[in-house]
PDB file of C-alpha atoms in Angstrom:
ATOM      1  CA  UNK A   1      93.083 122.692  87.643  1.00  0.00           C
ATOM      2  CA  UNK A   2      96.061 120.884  89.042  1.00  0.00           C
ATOM      3  CA  UNK A   3      98.727 122.900  89.838  1.00  0.00           C
ATOM      4  CA  UNK A   4     102.389 121.223  91.068  1.00  0.00           C
ATOM      5  CA  UNK A   5     103.755 123.278  93.691  1.00  0.00           C
ATOM      6  CA  UNK A   6     107.417 123.095  96.029  1.00  0.00           C
ATOM      7  CA  UNK A   7     107.404 120.115  98.014  1.00  0.00           C
ATOM      8  CA  UNK A   8     109.269 119.865 101.023  1.00  0.00           C
ATOM      9  CA  UNK A   9     109.805 115.947 100.981  1.00  0.00           C
ATOM     10  CA  UNK A  10     111.435 114.065  98.339  1.00  0.00           C
ATOM     11  CA  UNK A  11     108.333 111.464  98.921  1.00  0.00           C
ATOM     12  CA  UNK A  12     105.581 113.652  98.831  1.00  0.00           C
ATOM     13  CA  UNK A  13     103.418 115.273  95.565  1.00  0.00           C
ATOM     14  CA  UNK A  14     102.431 119.076  96.699  1.00  0.00           C
ATOM     15  CA  UNK A  15      99.803 119.975  94.488  1.00  0.00           C
ATOM     16  CA  UNK A  16      97.124 122.960  94.515  1.00  0.00           C
ATOM     17  CA  UNK A  17      94.034 122.299  93.234  1.00  0.00           C
ATOM     18  CA  UNK A  18      90.987 124.791  92.429  1.00  0.00           C
ATOM     19  CA  UNK A  19      87.819 124.563  89.384  1.00  0.00           C
ATOM     20  CA  UNK A  20      86.863 121.202  88.364  1.00  0.00           C
ATOM     21  CA  UNK A  21      88.442 118.305  88.017  1.00  0.00           C
ATOM     22  CA  UNK A  22      89.400 117.093  84.455  1.00  0.00           C
ATOM     23  CA  UNK A  23      90.707 114.244  82.462  1.00  0.00           C
ATOM     24  CA  UNK A  24      94.199 116.474  81.871  1.00  0.00           C
ATOM     25  CA  UNK A  25      94.378 116.807  85.624  1.00  0.00           C
ATOM     26  CA  UNK A  26      94.591 112.719  85.936  1.00  0.00           C
ATOM     27  CA  UNK A  27      96.598 112.492  83.297  1.00  0.00           C
ATOM     28  CA  UNK A  28      99.396 115.304  84.418  1.00  0.00           C
ATOM     29  CA  UNK A  29      99.004 113.774  87.886  1.00  0.00           C
ATOM     30  CA  UNK A  30      99.717 110.185  86.447  1.00  0.00           C
ATOM     31  CA  UNK A  31     102.519 111.437  83.974  1.00  0.00           C
ATOM     32  CA  UNK A  32     104.361 113.021  87.238  1.00  0.00           C
ATOM     33  CA  UNK A  33     104.160 110.196  89.106  1.00  0.00           C
ATOM     34  CA  UNK A  34     105.477 108.253  86.359  1.00  0.00           C
ATOM     35  CA  UNK A  35     108.257 110.066  85.468  1.00  0.00           C
ATOM     36  CA  UNK A  36     109.352 110.526  89.489  1.00  0.00           C
ATOM     37  CA  UNK A  37     108.393 107.261  91.350  1.00  0.00           C
ATOM     38  CA  UNK A  38     109.002 103.744  90.482  1.00  0.00           C
ATOM     39  CA  UNK A  39     106.061 101.332  90.196  1.00  0.00           C
ATOM     40  CA  UNK A  40     106.236  99.895  93.736  1.00  0.00           C
ATOM     41  CA  UNK A  41     107.488 103.176  95.145  1.00  0.00           C
ATOM     42  CA  UNK A  42     105.135 104.596  97.919  1.00  0.00           C
ATOM     43  CA  UNK A  43     104.341 108.215  97.859  1.00  0.00           C
ATOM     44  CA  UNK A  44     102.723 110.866  99.494  1.00  0.00           C
ATOM     45  CA  UNK A  45      99.924 113.357  98.389  1.00  0.00           C
ATOM     46  CA  UNK A  46      99.645 116.928 100.107  1.00  0.00           C
ATOM     47  CA  UNK A  47      96.473 118.495  98.496  1.00  0.00           C
ATOM     48  CA  UNK A  48      95.638 122.459  98.803  1.00  0.00           C
ATOM     49  CA  UNK A  49      92.063 122.710  97.650  1.00  0.00           C
ATOM     50  CA  UNK A  50      90.786 126.014  97.184  1.00  0.00           C
ATOM     51  CA  UNK A  51      87.544 126.880  94.991  1.00  0.00           C
ATOM     52  CA  UNK A  52      86.450 123.499  94.280  1.00  0.00           C
ATOM     53  CA  UNK A  53      83.473 123.568  91.981  1.00  0.00           C
ATOM     54  CA  UNK A  54      83.174 119.706  91.428  1.00  0.00           C
ATOM     55  CA  UNK A  55      84.322 117.258  88.562  1.00  0.00           C
ATOM     56  CA  UNK A  56      83.658 116.832  84.968  1.00  0.00           C
ATOM     57  CA  UNK A  57      82.107 112.942  84.827  1.00  0.00           C
ATOM     58  CA  UNK A  58      85.077 112.270  82.361  1.00  0.00           C
ATOM     59  CA  UNK A  59      87.620 113.858  84.864  1.00  0.00           C
ATOM     60  CA  UNK A  60      86.047 111.881  87.908  1.00  0.00           C
ATOM     61  CA  UNK A  61      86.333 108.687  85.931  1.00  0.00           C
ATOM     62  CA  UNK A  62      90.206 109.362  84.773  1.00  0.00           C
ATOM     63  CA  UNK A  63      90.640 110.011  88.337  1.00  0.00           C
ATOM     64  CA  UNK A  64      89.447 106.959  89.540  1.00  0.00           C
ATOM     65  CA  UNK A  65      91.608 105.190  86.971  1.00  0.00           C
ATOM     66  CA  UNK A  66      94.617 106.630  88.246  1.00  0.00           C
ATOM     67  CA  UNK A  67      93.732 105.866  91.863  1.00  0.00           C
ATOM     68  CA  UNK A  68      93.124 102.577  91.049  1.00  0.00           C
ATOM     69  CA  UNK A  69      96.245 102.343  88.854  1.00  0.00           C
ATOM     70  CA  UNK A  70      98.341 103.898  91.910  1.00  0.00           C
ATOM     71  CA  UNK A  71      96.327 102.429  94.934  1.00  0.00           C
ATOM     72  CA  UNK A  72      99.490 100.309  96.211  1.00  0.00           C
ATOM     73  CA  UNK A  73     101.640 103.109  95.714  1.00  0.00           C
ATOM     74  CA  UNK A  74      99.484 105.647  97.983  1.00  0.00           C
ATOM     75  CA  UNK A  75     101.078 106.069 101.729  1.00  0.00           C
ATOM     76  CA  UNK A  76      99.457 109.480 103.081  1.00  0.00           C
ATOM     77  CA  UNK A  77      97.200 111.801 101.938  1.00  0.00           C
ATOM     78  CA  UNK A  78      97.026 115.542 103.128  1.00  0.00           C
ATOM     79  CA  UNK A  79      93.963 117.670 102.519  1.00  0.00           C
ATOM     80  CA  UNK A  80      94.555 121.475 102.976  1.00  0.00           C
ATOM     81  CA  UNK A  81      90.973 123.421 102.740  1.00  0.00           C
ATOM     82  CA  UNK A  82      88.597 125.850 104.117  1.00  0.00           C
ATOM     83  CA  UNK A  83      85.547 123.683 102.749  1.00  0.00           C
ATOM     84  CA  UNK A  84      83.720 121.964 105.149  1.00  0.00           C
ATOM     85  CA  UNK A  85      82.460 119.741 102.693  1.00  0.00           C
ATOM     86  CA  UNK A  86      85.815 118.200 101.298  1.00  0.00           C
ATOM     87  CA  UNK A  87      86.830 117.609 105.156  1.00  0.00           C
ATOM     88  CA  UNK A  88      83.673 115.734 105.364  1.00  0.00           C
ATOM     89  CA  UNK A  89      84.177 113.793 101.895  1.00  0.00           C
ATOM     90  CA  UNK A  90      87.779 113.173 103.336  1.00  0.00           C
ATOM     91  CA  UNK A  91      86.681 111.590 106.101  1.00  0.00           C
ATOM     92  CA  UNK A  92      84.968 108.658 104.536  1.00  0.00           C
ATOM     93  CA  UNK A  93      88.280 107.762 102.772  1.00  0.00           C
ATOM     94  CA  UNK A  94      89.203 106.487 106.373  1.00  0.00           C
ATOM     95  CA  UNK A  95      87.801 102.930 105.108  1.00  0.00           C
ATOM     96  CA  UNK A  96      90.171 103.009 102.199  1.00  0.00           C
ATOM     97  CA  UNK A  97      92.495 100.167 103.390  1.00  0.00           C
ATOM     98  CA  UNK A  98      96.262 101.032 103.129  1.00  0.00           C
ATOM     99  CA  UNK A  99      95.961 104.862 102.980  1.00  0.00           C
ATOM    100  CA  UNK A 100      96.091 107.270 105.485  1.00  0.00           C
ATOM    101  CA  UNK A 101      94.337 110.446 105.095  1.00  0.00           C
ATOM    102  CA  UNK A 102      93.953 113.385 107.114  1.00  0.00           C
ATOM    103  CA  UNK A 103      91.977 116.983 106.328  1.00  0.00           C
ATOM    104  CA  UNK A 104      93.660 120.301 107.453  1.00  0.00           C
ATOM    105  CA  UNK A 105      91.749 123.988 107.624  1.00  0.00           C
ATOM    106  CA  UNK A 106      93.607 126.220 105.487  1.00  0.00           C
ATOM    107  CA  UNK A 107      95.436 127.808 108.287  1.00  0.00           C
ATOM    108  CA  UNK A 108      96.936 124.441 109.307  1.00  0.00           C
ATOM    109  CA  UNK A 109      99.259 123.715 106.286  1.00  0.00           C
ATOM    110  CA  UNK A 110     102.353 123.650 108.675  1.00  0.00           C
ATOM    111  CA  UNK A 111     100.538 120.945 110.478  1.00  0.00           C
ATOM    112  CA  UNK A 112      99.639 119.001 107.470  1.00  0.00           C
ATOM    113  CA  UNK A 113     103.498 119.374 106.229  1.00  0.00           C
ATOM    114  CA  UNK A 114     104.205 117.891 109.832  1.00  0.00           C
ATOM    115  CA  UNK A 115     102.063 115.132 109.460  1.00  0.00           C
ATOM    116  CA  UNK A 116     102.897 113.802 105.962  1.00  0.00           C
ATOM    117  CA  UNK A 117     106.447 113.843 107.038  1.00  0.00           C
ATOM    118  CA  UNK A 118     105.915 111.606 110.060  1.00  0.00           C
TER     119      UNK A 118
END
């Protein structure tokens, strides 16, 4: 389940995520971006991920559609989690052109905000 939390930067979407990624989560995020950013405006995402179980197939598909649709708008993506596998997966995104991704452990939230606002 995706939940928007207070952001410390107008160019950053701050979210808390736990459980399974669903179609509704992807739709909610896309709607938020559409309402708060112009189609060519860059934005960052700071995601605090806890108790992540995985995704539904449909949720993953919708998430990929969101990524493709908004690809040129992504700037930085900070992932904050104590789940080691999330850190490993986030490092794979180093190969995605145009997006800077950094993984932070759960106790490094302040460092994540510092990095994303640089």
